[in-house]
Amino acid sequence: MPELRRVPANGVELNVALAGSGPAVLLLHGFPHTWEVWTDVMAGLSGRHRVIAPDLRGFGASGRAASGYDAAGLAEDAAALLTALGVSSAAVVGIDAGTAPAFLLALHRPGLVRRLVVMESLLGRLPGAEDFLADGPPWWFGFHSAAPGLAETVLEGHEDAYVDWFLKAGTLGDGVRPALRDAFVRAYTGREALRCAFSYYRALPESAAQIERAVATARLTVPTMALGARPVGAALERQLRPFTDDLTGHVIEDCGHIIPLHRPRALLTLLRPFLAGEDARAE
């Protein structure tokens, strides 16, 4: 089992799971997950890596802040966490809500981020995702970001059914192990837990503007891998292609959105050799 530790970072206390030793790998989760979405991946990487998997600000057991849920704010949380842990450089892996902060961290801090892996998300309004967005963004984006308090009021008392829908849809109907399912439901139960989760969606316009400003003045120079499944597919890779110097893309077949839980072996088959490319340079 990973070690759980509470680490002050950028004005919030983060709940962090730690395992293994070696070159550092930072794992950033999405919605409606916690660090436990990486359970199988941590087990597969910890033999050769120091794996660091926080609950994002406001999510899971991390501090429930009033603000700071935009991509740049979450990226600063990640940078501060690495500093607090004494990590001078790391590979960074992000999925869903963790993708944009992972991307901005690598773009702005290439000396801190050695390698970048992003999956199953879009980067704001950047070109390349037109096919995916042909019928508009996913329905829950609008619901979560509607009038403050509305989604919380509708869902309070029904969190288990709502989380179950995402877990089943994100695994093409397979669902996740009962212990993980229960952990995710607990993490998103209660009005304040929902407010924090939906604050990420309410910050998406600000995050999109941050991403647009960032790519207007900088290129992504670190080795990067973009992974897709269903439904995002290759859209993220197409968004990254114009301003990324070293990009590899893969789409994992017969895999739902929650890649680390639905197809962890396929993910590890791609992650291990990609991360191995950094070992010779790791401190």
PDB file of C-alpha atoms in Angstrom:
ATOM      1  CA  MET A   1       0.000   0.000   0.000  1.00  0.00           C
ATOM      2  CA  PRO A   2       1.243   3.524  -0.743  1.00  0.00           C
ATOM      3  CA  GLU A   3       2.174   5.820   2.110  1.00  0.00           C
ATOM      4  CA  LEU A   4      -0.364   8.613   2.626  1.00  0.00           C
ATOM      5  CA  ARG A   5       0.984  11.993   3.673  1.00  0.00           C
ATOM      6  CA  ARG A   6      -0.440  15.494   4.051  1.00  0.00           C
ATOM      7  CA  VAL A   7       1.781  18.100   2.417  1.00  0.00           C
ATOM      8  CA  PRO A   8       1.266  21.896   2.530  1.00  0.00           C
ATOM      9  CA  ALA A   9       1.624  23.296  -0.993  1.00  0.00           C
ATOM     10  CA  ASN A  10       0.669  26.677  -2.466  1.00  0.00           C
ATOM     11  CA  GLY A  11      -1.653  27.585   0.402  1.00  0.00           C
ATOM     12  CA  VAL A  12      -3.535  24.286   0.579  1.00  0.00           C
ATOM     13  CA  GLU A  13      -2.850  20.981   2.305  1.00  0.00           C
ATOM     14  CA  LEU A  14      -2.702  18.146  -0.220  1.00  0.00           C
ATOM     15  CA  ASN A  15      -3.353  14.501   0.522  1.00  0.00           C
ATOM     16  CA  VAL A  16      -0.596  12.602  -1.279  1.00  0.00           C
ATOM     17  CA  ALA A  17       0.021   8.907  -1.933  1.00  0.00           C
ATOM     18  CA  LEU A  18       3.705   7.942  -2.224  1.00  0.00           C
ATOM     19  CA  ALA A  19       5.282   4.668  -3.330  1.00  0.00           C
ATOM     20  CA  GLY A  20       8.604   3.331  -4.598  1.00  0.00           C
ATOM     21  CA  SER A  21      11.969   4.938  -5.220  1.00  0.00           C
ATOM     22  CA  GLY A  22      13.905   6.171  -8.223  1.00  0.00           C
ATOM     23  CA  PRO A  23      13.129   8.896 -10.789  1.00  0.00           C
ATOM     24  CA  ALA A  24      10.014  10.768  -9.705  1.00  0.00           C
ATOM     25  CA  VAL A  25       6.683  10.403 -11.502  1.00  0.00           C
ATOM     26  CA  LEU A  26       3.835  12.762 -10.580  1.00  0.00           C
ATOM     27  CA  LEU A  27       0.305  11.484 -11.342  1.00  0.00           C
ATOM     28  CA  LEU A  28      -2.597  13.967 -11.590  1.00  0.00           C
ATOM     29  CA  HIS A  29      -6.140  12.542 -11.550  1.00  0.00           C
ATOM     30  CA  GLY A  30      -9.443  13.736 -12.988  1.00  0.00           C
ATOM     31  CA  PHE A  31     -13.186  13.758 -12.173  1.00  0.00           C
ATOM     32  CA  PRO A  32     -14.824  11.967 -10.394  1.00  0.00           C
ATOM     33  CA  HIS A  33     -11.678  10.333  -9.072  1.00  0.00           C
ATOM     34  CA  THR A  34      -9.006  10.693  -6.413  1.00  0.00           C
ATOM     35  CA  TRP A  35      -5.385   9.556  -6.333  1.00  0.00           C
ATOM     36  CA  GLU A  36      -6.795   6.025  -6.148  1.00  0.00           C
ATOM     37  CA  VAL A  37      -7.546   6.069  -9.876  1.00  0.00           C
ATOM     38  CA  TRP A  38      -3.791   5.376 -10.197  1.00  0.00           C
ATOM     39  CA  THR A  39      -3.776   2.353  -7.844  1.00  0.00           C
ATOM     40  CA  ASP A  40      -2.812  -0.202 -10.504  1.00  0.00           C
ATOM     41  CA  VAL A  41      -0.409   2.173 -12.249  1.00  0.00           C
ATOM     42  CA  MET A  42       1.395   2.963  -8.990  1.00  0.00           C
ATOM     43  CA  ALA A  43       1.867  -0.742  -8.341  1.00  0.00           C
ATOM     44  CA  GLY A  44       3.275  -1.171 -11.834  1.00  0.00           C
ATOM     45  CA  LEU A  45       5.698   1.767 -11.666  1.00  0.00           C
ATOM     46  CA  SER A  46       6.866   1.799  -8.063  1.00  0.00           C
ATOM     47  CA  GLY A  47       9.518  -0.856  -8.632  1.00  0.00           C
ATOM     48  CA  ARG A  48      11.599   1.632 -10.618  1.00  0.00           C
ATOM     49  CA  HIS A  49      10.126   5.038  -9.784  1.00  0.00           C
ATOM     50  CA  ARG A  50       9.208   7.262  -6.886  1.00  0.00           C
ATOM     51  CA  VAL A  51       5.503   7.644  -7.611  1.00  0.00           C
ATOM     52  CA  ILE A  52       3.671  10.703  -6.274  1.00  0.00           C
ATOM     53  CA  ALA A  53      -0.126  10.810  -6.585  1.00  0.00           C
ATOM     54  CA  PRO A  54      -1.937  13.707  -4.886  1.00  0.00           C
ATOM     55  CA  ASP A  55      -5.603  14.439  -4.544  1.00  0.00           C
ATOM     56  CA  LEU A  56      -5.986  17.724  -6.415  1.00  0.00           C
ATOM     57  CA  ARG A  57      -6.927  20.791  -4.395  1.00  0.00           C
ATOM     58  CA  GLY A  58     -10.503  20.435  -3.161  1.00  0.00           C
ATOM     59  CA  PHE A  59     -10.747  16.807  -4.276  1.00  0.00           C
ATOM     60  CA  GLY A  60     -10.690  13.700  -2.092  1.00  0.00           C
ATOM     61  CA  ALA A  61      -8.930  14.307   1.227  1.00  0.00           C
ATOM     62  CA  SER A  62      -7.069  17.449   0.121  1.00  0.00           C
ATOM     63  CA  GLY A  63      -7.913  20.878   1.485  1.00  0.00           C
ATOM     64  CA  ARG A  64     -11.131  22.430   0.200  1.00  0.00           C
ATOM     65  CA  ALA A  65     -10.045  25.847  -0.932  1.00  0.00           C
ATOM     66  CA  ALA A  66     -12.326  28.685  -1.994  1.00  0.00           C
ATOM     67  CA  SER A  67     -10.440  29.257  -5.250  1.00  0.00           C
ATOM     68  CA  GLY A  68      -7.436  28.139  -7.282  1.00  0.00           C
ATOM     69  CA  TYR A  69      -9.139  25.529  -9.487  1.00  0.00           C
ATOM     70  CA  ASP A  70      -7.964  27.007 -12.797  1.00  0.00           C
ATOM     71  CA  ALA A  71      -5.279  25.148 -14.737  1.00  0.00           C
ATOM     72  CA  ALA A  72      -2.489  27.557 -13.798  1.00  0.00           C
ATOM     73  CA  GLY A  73      -3.426  27.382 -10.119  1.00  0.00           C
ATOM     74  CA  LEU A  74      -3.431  23.592 -10.143  1.00  0.00           C
ATOM     75  CA  ALA A  75      -0.079  23.634 -11.946  1.00  0.00           C
ATOM     76  CA  GLU A  76       1.345  25.814  -9.177  1.00  0.00           C
ATOM     77  CA  ASP A  77       0.011  23.337  -6.623  1.00  0.00           C
ATOM     78  CA  ALA A  78       1.891  20.567  -8.423  1.00  0.00           C
ATOM     79  CA  ALA A  79       5.119  22.558  -8.586  1.00  0.00           C
ATOM     80  CA  ALA A  80       4.878  23.470  -4.905  1.00  0.00           C
ATOM     81  CA  LEU A  81       4.205  19.834  -3.997  1.00  0.00           C
ATOM     82  CA  LEU A  82       7.346  18.660  -5.817  1.00  0.00           C
ATOM     83  CA  THR A  83       9.374  21.346  -4.067  1.00  0.00           C
ATOM     84  CA  ALA A  84       7.962  20.372  -0.674  1.00  0.00           C
ATOM     85  CA  LEU A  85       8.929  16.755  -1.335  1.00  0.00           C
ATOM     86  CA  GLY A  86      12.459  17.727  -2.386  1.00  0.00           C
ATOM     87  CA  VAL A  87      11.950  16.649  -5.999  1.00  0.00           C
ATOM     88  CA  SER A  88      14.011  18.665  -8.491  1.00  0.00           C
ATOM     89  CA  SER A  89      12.554  17.051 -11.631  1.00  0.00           C
ATOM     90  CA  ALA A  90       9.791  14.590 -12.461  1.00  0.00           C
ATOM     91  CA  ALA A  91       7.865  12.976 -15.246  1.00  0.00           C
ATOM     92  CA  VAL A  92       4.296  14.268 -15.059  1.00  0.00           C
ATOM     93  CA  VAL A  93       1.241  12.245 -16.057  1.00  0.00           C
ATOM     94  CA  GLY A  94      -2.229  13.791 -16.185  1.00  0.00           C
ATOM     95  CA  ILE A  95      -5.679  12.545 -17.126  1.00  0.00           C
ATOM     96  CA  ASP A  96      -8.942  14.468 -17.507  1.00  0.00           C
ATOM     97  CA  ALA A  97      -8.832  17.406 -15.038  1.00  0.00           C
ATOM     98  CA  GLY A  98      -5.141  16.702 -14.459  1.00  0.00           C
ATOM     99  CA  THR A  99      -4.198  17.200 -18.113  1.00  0.00           C
ATOM    100  CA  ALA A 100      -4.293  20.996 -18.390  1.00  0.00           C
ATOM    101  CA  PRO A 101      -2.232  21.657 -15.227  1.00  0.00           C
ATOM    102  CA  ALA A 102       0.257  18.962 -16.273  1.00  0.00           C
ATOM    103  CA  PHE A 103       0.557  20.627 -19.672  1.00  0.00           C
ATOM    104  CA  LEU A 104       1.045  24.154 -18.283  1.00  0.00           C
ATOM    105  CA  LEU A 105       3.590  22.886 -15.780  1.00  0.00           C
ATOM    106  CA  ALA A 106       5.646  21.276 -18.554  1.00  0.00           C
ATOM    107  CA  LEU A 107       5.297  24.298 -20.820  1.00  0.00           C
ATOM    108  CA  HIS A 108       6.350  26.824 -18.182  1.00  0.00           C
ATOM    109  CA  ARG A 109       8.787  24.700 -16.180  1.00  0.00           C
ATOM    110  CA  PRO A 110      10.706  22.411 -18.590  1.00  0.00           C
ATOM    111  CA  GLY A 111      13.537  22.230 -16.078  1.00  0.00           C
ATOM    112  CA  LEU A 112      11.159  20.700 -13.553  1.00  0.00           C
ATOM    113  CA  VAL A 113       9.248  18.393 -15.926  1.00  0.00           C
ATOM    114  CA  ARG A 114      11.430  15.858 -17.724  1.00  0.00           C
ATOM    115  CA  ARG A 115       8.658  14.053 -19.566  1.00  0.00           C
ATOM    116  CA  LEU A 116       4.941  14.645 -20.010  1.00  0.00           C
ATOM    117  CA  VAL A 117       2.088  12.185 -20.516  1.00  0.00           C
ATOM    118  CA  VAL A 118      -1.444  13.521 -20.997  1.00  0.00           C
ATOM    119  CA  MET A 119      -4.589  11.573 -21.714  1.00  0.00           C
ATOM    120  CA  GLU A 120      -8.323  11.703 -22.314  1.00  0.00           C
ATOM    121  CA  SER A 121      -8.899  15.429 -22.130  1.00  0.00           C
ATOM    122  CA  LEU A 122      -8.897  18.519 -24.294  1.00  0.00           C
ATOM    123  CA  LEU A 123      -6.744  21.607 -23.937  1.00  0.00           C
ATOM    124  CA  GLY A 124      -9.232  24.458 -23.833  1.00  0.00           C
ATOM    125  CA  ARG A 125     -10.287  25.792 -27.212  1.00  0.00           C
ATOM    126  CA  LEU A 126      -7.119  24.888 -29.123  1.00  0.00           C
ATOM    127  CA  PRO A 127      -7.660  23.704 -32.721  1.00  0.00           C
ATOM    128  CA  GLY A 128      -7.699  19.972 -33.383  1.00  0.00           C
ATOM    129  CA  ALA A 129     -10.769  18.857 -31.447  1.00  0.00           C
ATOM    130  CA  GLU A 130     -13.416  20.042 -33.901  1.00  0.00           C
ATOM    131  CA  ASP A 131     -14.659  16.529 -34.710  1.00  0.00           C
ATOM    132  CA  PHE A 132     -14.946  15.622 -31.054  1.00  0.00           C
ATOM    133  CA  LEU A 133     -16.833  18.843 -30.306  1.00  0.00           C
ATOM    134  CA  ALA A 134     -19.077  18.725 -33.397  1.00  0.00           C
ATOM    135  CA  ASP A 135     -22.152  18.205 -31.232  1.00  0.00           C
ATOM    136  CA  GLY A 136     -20.946  20.472 -28.444  1.00  0.00           C
ATOM    137  CA  PRO A 137     -18.997  19.694 -25.272  1.00  0.00           C
ATOM    138  CA  PRO A 138     -20.109  16.829 -22.998  1.00  0.00           C
ATOM    139  CA  TRP A 139     -23.428  17.619 -21.304  1.00  0.00           C
ATOM    140  CA  TRP A 140     -22.029  17.659 -17.770  1.00  0.00           C
ATOM    141  CA  PHE A 141     -19.693  20.567 -18.539  1.00  0.00           C
ATOM    142  CA  GLY A 142     -22.676  22.904 -18.736  1.00  0.00           C
ATOM    143  CA  PHE A 143     -24.466  21.309 -15.798  1.00  0.00           C
ATOM    144  CA  HIS A 144     -21.439  21.522 -13.504  1.00  0.00           C
ATOM    145  CA  SER A 145     -20.671  25.111 -14.441  1.00  0.00           C
ATOM    146  CA  ALA A 146     -24.226  26.448 -14.348  1.00  0.00           C
ATOM    147  CA  ALA A 147     -25.412  28.941 -11.745  1.00  0.00           C
ATOM    148  CA  PRO A 148     -23.302  28.475  -8.594  1.00  0.00           C
ATOM    149  CA  GLY A 149     -24.938  26.021  -6.253  1.00  0.00           C
ATOM    150  CA  LEU A 150     -27.419  24.588  -8.757  1.00  0.00           C
ATOM    151  CA  ALA A 151     -25.642  21.305  -9.499  1.00  0.00           C
ATOM    152  CA  GLU A 152     -24.854  20.848  -5.803  1.00  0.00           C
ATOM    153  CA  THR A 153     -28.511  21.316  -4.875  1.00  0.00           C
ATOM    154  CA  VAL A 154     -29.703  18.858  -7.513  1.00  0.00           C
ATOM    155  CA  LEU A 155     -27.147  16.164  -6.686  1.00  0.00           C
ATOM    156  CA  GLU A 156     -26.873  16.332  -2.896  1.00  0.00           C
ATOM    157  CA  GLY A 157     -28.171  13.036  -1.543  1.00  0.00           C
ATOM    158  CA  HIS A 158     -27.772  11.322  -4.926  1.00  0.00           C
ATOM    159  CA  GLU A 159     -23.993  11.415  -5.261  1.00  0.00           C
ATOM    160  CA  ASP A 160     -23.619   7.630  -5.426  1.00  0.00           C
ATOM    161  CA  ALA A 161     -25.836   7.251  -8.493  1.00  0.00           C
ATOM    162  CA  TYR A 162     -24.124  10.181 -10.196  1.00  0.00           C
ATOM    163  CA  VAL A 163     -20.589   8.893  -9.583  1.00  0.00           C
ATOM    164  CA  ASP A 164     -21.671   5.414 -10.678  1.00  0.00           C
ATOM    165  CA  TRP A 165     -22.780   6.791 -14.031  1.00  0.00           C
ATOM    166  CA  PHE A 166     -19.332   8.231 -14.731  1.00  0.00           C
ATOM    167  CA  LEU A 167     -17.520   5.110 -13.543  1.00  0.00           C
ATOM    168  CA  LYS A 168     -19.603   2.871 -15.787  1.00  0.00           C
ATOM    169  CA  ALA A 169     -19.504   5.188 -18.791  1.00  0.00           C
ATOM    170  CA  GLY A 170     -15.753   5.632 -18.341  1.00  0.00           C
ATOM    171  CA  THR A 171     -15.155   1.879 -18.473  1.00  0.00           C
ATOM    172  CA  LEU A 172     -17.567   1.103 -21.341  1.00  0.00           C
ATOM    173  CA  GLY A 173     -20.043  -0.387 -18.873  1.00  0.00           C
ATOM    174  CA  ASP A 174     -17.602  -2.571 -16.944  1.00  0.00           C
ATOM    175  CA  GLY A 175     -17.478  -0.444 -13.792  1.00  0.00           C
ATOM    176  CA  VAL A 176     -14.644  -0.469 -11.259  1.00  0.00           C
ATOM    177  CA  ARG A 177     -13.808  -2.624  -8.260  1.00  0.00           C
ATOM    178  CA  PRO A 178     -16.269  -2.117  -5.363  1.00  0.00           C
ATOM    179  CA  ALA A 179     -13.629  -0.762  -2.976  1.00  0.00           C
ATOM    180  CA  LEU A 180     -12.565   1.891  -5.482  1.00  0.00           C
ATOM    181  CA  ARG A 181     -16.139   2.716  -6.358  1.00  0.00           C
ATOM    182  CA  ASP A 182     -16.944   3.269  -2.692  1.00  0.00           C
ATOM    183  CA  ALA A 183     -13.840   5.434  -2.227  1.00  0.00           C
ATOM    184  CA  PHE A 184     -14.835   7.685  -5.121  1.00  0.00           C
ATOM    185  CA  VAL A 185     -18.419   7.982  -3.870  1.00  0.00           C
ATOM    186  CA  ARG A 186     -17.199   8.991  -0.402  1.00  0.00           C
ATOM    187  CA  ALA A 187     -14.862  11.582  -1.918  1.00  0.00           C
ATOM    188  CA  TYR A 188     -17.706  13.300  -3.790  1.00  0.00           C
ATOM    189  CA  THR A 189     -20.436  13.072  -1.150  1.00  0.00           C
ATOM    190  CA  GLY A 190     -21.636  16.280   0.468  1.00  0.00           C
ATOM    191  CA  ARG A 191     -22.320  19.784  -0.769  1.00  0.00           C
ATOM    192  CA  GLU A 192     -18.815  21.091  -0.092  1.00  0.00           C
ATOM    193  CA  ALA A 193     -17.159  18.177  -1.880  1.00  0.00           C
ATOM    194  CA  LEU A 194     -19.392  18.801  -4.888  1.00  0.00           C
ATOM    195  CA  ARG A 195     -18.700  22.546  -4.827  1.00  0.00           C
ATOM    196  CA  CYS A 196     -14.973  21.967  -5.006  1.00  0.00           C
ATOM    197  CA  ALA A 197     -15.281  19.460  -7.828  1.00  0.00           C
ATOM    198  CA  PHE A 198     -17.530  21.745  -9.840  1.00  0.00           C
ATOM    199  CA  SER A 199     -15.242  24.723  -9.188  1.00  0.00           C
ATOM    200  CA  TYR A 200     -12.827  23.064 -11.618  1.00  0.00           C
ATOM    201  CA  TYR A 201     -15.494  23.191 -14.342  1.00  0.00           C
ATOM    202  CA  ARG A 202     -16.486  26.745 -13.447  1.00  0.00           C
ATOM    203  CA  ALA A 203     -12.852  27.750 -13.967  1.00  0.00           C
ATOM    204  CA  LEU A 204     -12.651  26.184 -17.456  1.00  0.00           C
ATOM    205  CA  PRO A 205     -13.052  29.496 -19.353  1.00  0.00           C
ATOM    206  CA  GLU A 206     -10.166  30.982 -17.353  1.00  0.00           C
ATOM    207  CA  SER A 207      -8.110  27.825 -17.908  1.00  0.00           C
ATOM    208  CA  ALA A 208      -8.773  27.955 -21.652  1.00  0.00           C
ATOM    209  CA  ALA A 209      -7.577  31.558 -21.776  1.00  0.00           C
ATOM    210  CA  GLN A 210      -4.436  30.619 -19.826  1.00  0.00           C
ATOM    211  CA  ILE A 211      -3.674  27.841 -22.305  1.00  0.00           C
ATOM    212  CA  GLU A 212      -4.188  30.116 -25.316  1.00  0.00           C
ATOM    213  CA  ARG A 213      -1.859  32.759 -23.869  1.00  0.00           C
ATOM    214  CA  ALA A 214       0.742  30.126 -23.015  1.00  0.00           C
ATOM    215  CA  VAL A 215       0.967  28.546 -26.483  1.00  0.00           C
ATOM    216  CA  ALA A 216       1.115  31.977 -28.119  1.00  0.00           C
ATOM    217  CA  THR A 217       4.547  32.600 -26.592  1.00  0.00           C
ATOM    218  CA  ALA A 218       6.099  29.182 -25.908  1.00  0.00           C
ATOM    219  CA  ARG A 219       6.566  25.702 -27.334  1.00  0.00           C
ATOM    220  CA  LEU A 220       6.407  22.419 -25.472  1.00  0.00           C
ATOM    221  CA  THR A 221       9.995  21.175 -25.589  1.00  0.00           C
ATOM    222  CA  VAL A 222       9.913  18.156 -23.259  1.00  0.00           C
ATOM    223  CA  PRO A 223       9.246  14.677 -24.699  1.00  0.00           C
ATOM    224  CA  THR A 224       5.475  14.281 -24.652  1.00  0.00           C
ATOM    225  CA  MET A 225       3.057  11.399 -25.110  1.00  0.00           C
ATOM    226  CA  ALA A 226      -0.658  11.933 -25.772  1.00  0.00           C
ATOM    227  CA  LEU A 227      -2.945   8.978 -25.077  1.00  0.00           C
ATOM    228  CA  GLY A 228      -6.561   8.613 -26.067  1.00  0.00           C
ATOM    229  CA  ALA A 229      -9.333   6.081 -25.716  1.00  0.00           C
ATOM    230  CA  ARG A 230     -13.103   6.463 -25.933  1.00  0.00           C
ATOM    231  CA  PRO A 231     -14.372   9.098 -26.291  1.00  0.00           C
ATOM    232  CA  VAL A 232     -11.477  11.559 -26.835  1.00  0.00           C
ATOM    233  CA  GLY A 233      -9.407   9.415 -29.199  1.00  0.00           C
ATOM    234  CA  ALA A 234      -6.696  11.341 -31.055  1.00  0.00           C
ATOM    235  CA  ALA A 235      -8.176  14.816 -30.475  1.00  0.00           C
ATOM    236  CA  LEU A 236      -5.659  15.726 -27.751  1.00  0.00           C
ATOM    237  CA  GLU A 237      -2.740  14.654 -29.930  1.00  0.00           C
ATOM    238  CA  ARG A 238      -4.048  16.854 -32.765  1.00  0.00           C
ATOM    239  CA  GLN A 239      -4.284  19.821 -30.393  1.00  0.00           C
ATOM    240  CA  LEU A 240      -0.698  19.327 -29.218  1.00  0.00           C
ATOM    241  CA  ARG A 241       0.919  18.640 -32.579  1.00  0.00           C
ATOM    242  CA  PRO A 242       1.443  22.248 -33.825  1.00  0.00           C
ATOM    243  CA  PHE A 243       3.531  23.456 -30.883  1.00  0.00           C
ATOM    244  CA  THR A 244       5.139  20.308 -29.437  1.00  0.00           C
ATOM    245  CA  ASP A 245       8.718  19.487 -30.453  1.00  0.00           C
ATOM    246  CA  ASP A 246       8.731  15.793 -29.492  1.00  0.00           C
ATOM    247  CA  LEU A 247       5.273  14.205 -29.540  1.00  0.00           C
ATOM    248  CA  THR A 248       4.154  10.578 -29.570  1.00  0.00           C
ATOM    249  CA  GLY A 249       0.486   9.670 -29.796  1.00  0.00           C
ATOM    250  CA  HIS A 250      -1.453   6.468 -29.159  1.00  0.00           C
ATOM    251  CA  VAL A 251      -5.112   5.504 -29.021  1.00  0.00           C
ATOM    252  CA  ILE A 252      -5.813   2.498 -26.778  1.00  0.00           C
ATOM    253  CA  GLU A 253      -8.402   0.280 -28.405  1.00  0.00           C
ATOM    254  CA  ASP A 254     -11.448  -1.085 -26.575  1.00  0.00           C
ATOM    255  CA  CYS A 255     -10.774   1.251 -23.665  1.00  0.00           C
ATOM    256  CA  GLY A 256     -12.978   3.729 -21.899  1.00  0.00           C
ATOM    257  CA  HIS A 257     -12.145   7.174 -20.599  1.00  0.00           C
ATOM    258  CA  ILE A 258     -10.730   5.958 -17.259  1.00  0.00           C
ATOM    259  CA  ILE A 259      -7.642   4.385 -18.837  1.00  0.00           C
ATOM    260  CA  PRO A 260      -5.705   3.737 -15.575  1.00  0.00           C
ATOM    261  CA  LEU A 261      -8.494   1.551 -14.211  1.00  0.00           C
ATOM    262  CA  HIS A 262     -10.048   0.144 -17.365  1.00  0.00           C
ATOM    263  CA  ARG A 263      -6.881  -0.910 -19.188  1.00  0.00           C
ATOM    264  CA  PRO A 264      -3.980  -0.507 -16.735  1.00  0.00           C
ATOM    265  CA  ARG A 265      -1.828  -3.155 -18.430  1.00  0.00           C
ATOM    266  CA  ALA A 266      -2.123  -1.458 -21.802  1.00  0.00           C
ATOM    267  CA  LEU A 267      -1.307   1.878 -20.174  1.00  0.00           C
ATOM    268  CA  LEU A 268       1.736   0.482 -18.381  1.00  0.00           C
ATOM    269  CA  THR A 269       2.944  -1.095 -21.634  1.00  0.00           C
ATOM    270  CA  LEU A 270       3.116   2.417 -23.070  1.00  0.00           C
ATOM    271  CA  LEU A 271       4.246   4.238 -19.932  1.00  0.00           C
ATOM    272  CA  ARG A 272       7.194   2.046 -18.938  1.00  0.00           C
ATOM    273  CA  PRO A 273       9.317   2.456 -22.101  1.00  0.00           C
ATOM    274  CA  PHE A 274       8.410   6.135 -22.402  1.00  0.00           C
ATOM    275  CA  LEU A 275       9.454   6.840 -18.842  1.00  0.00           C
ATOM    276  CA  ALA A 276      12.565   4.663 -19.238  1.00  0.00           C
ATOM    277  CA  GLY A 277      13.934   7.194 -21.678  1.00  0.00           C
ATOM    278  CA  GLU A 278      14.513   9.561 -18.760  1.00  0.00           C
ATOM    279  CA  ASP A 279      16.340   7.142 -16.470  1.00  0.00           C
ATOM    280  CA  ALA A 280      19.852   7.884 -17.725  1.00  0.00           C
ATOM    281  CA  ARG A 281      19.335  11.572 -16.983  1.00  0.00           C
ATOM    282  CA  ALA A 282      17.570  11.182 -13.652  1.00  0.00           C
ATOM    283  CA  GLU A 283      19.202  12.353 -10.461  1.00  0.00           C
TER     284      GLU A 283
END
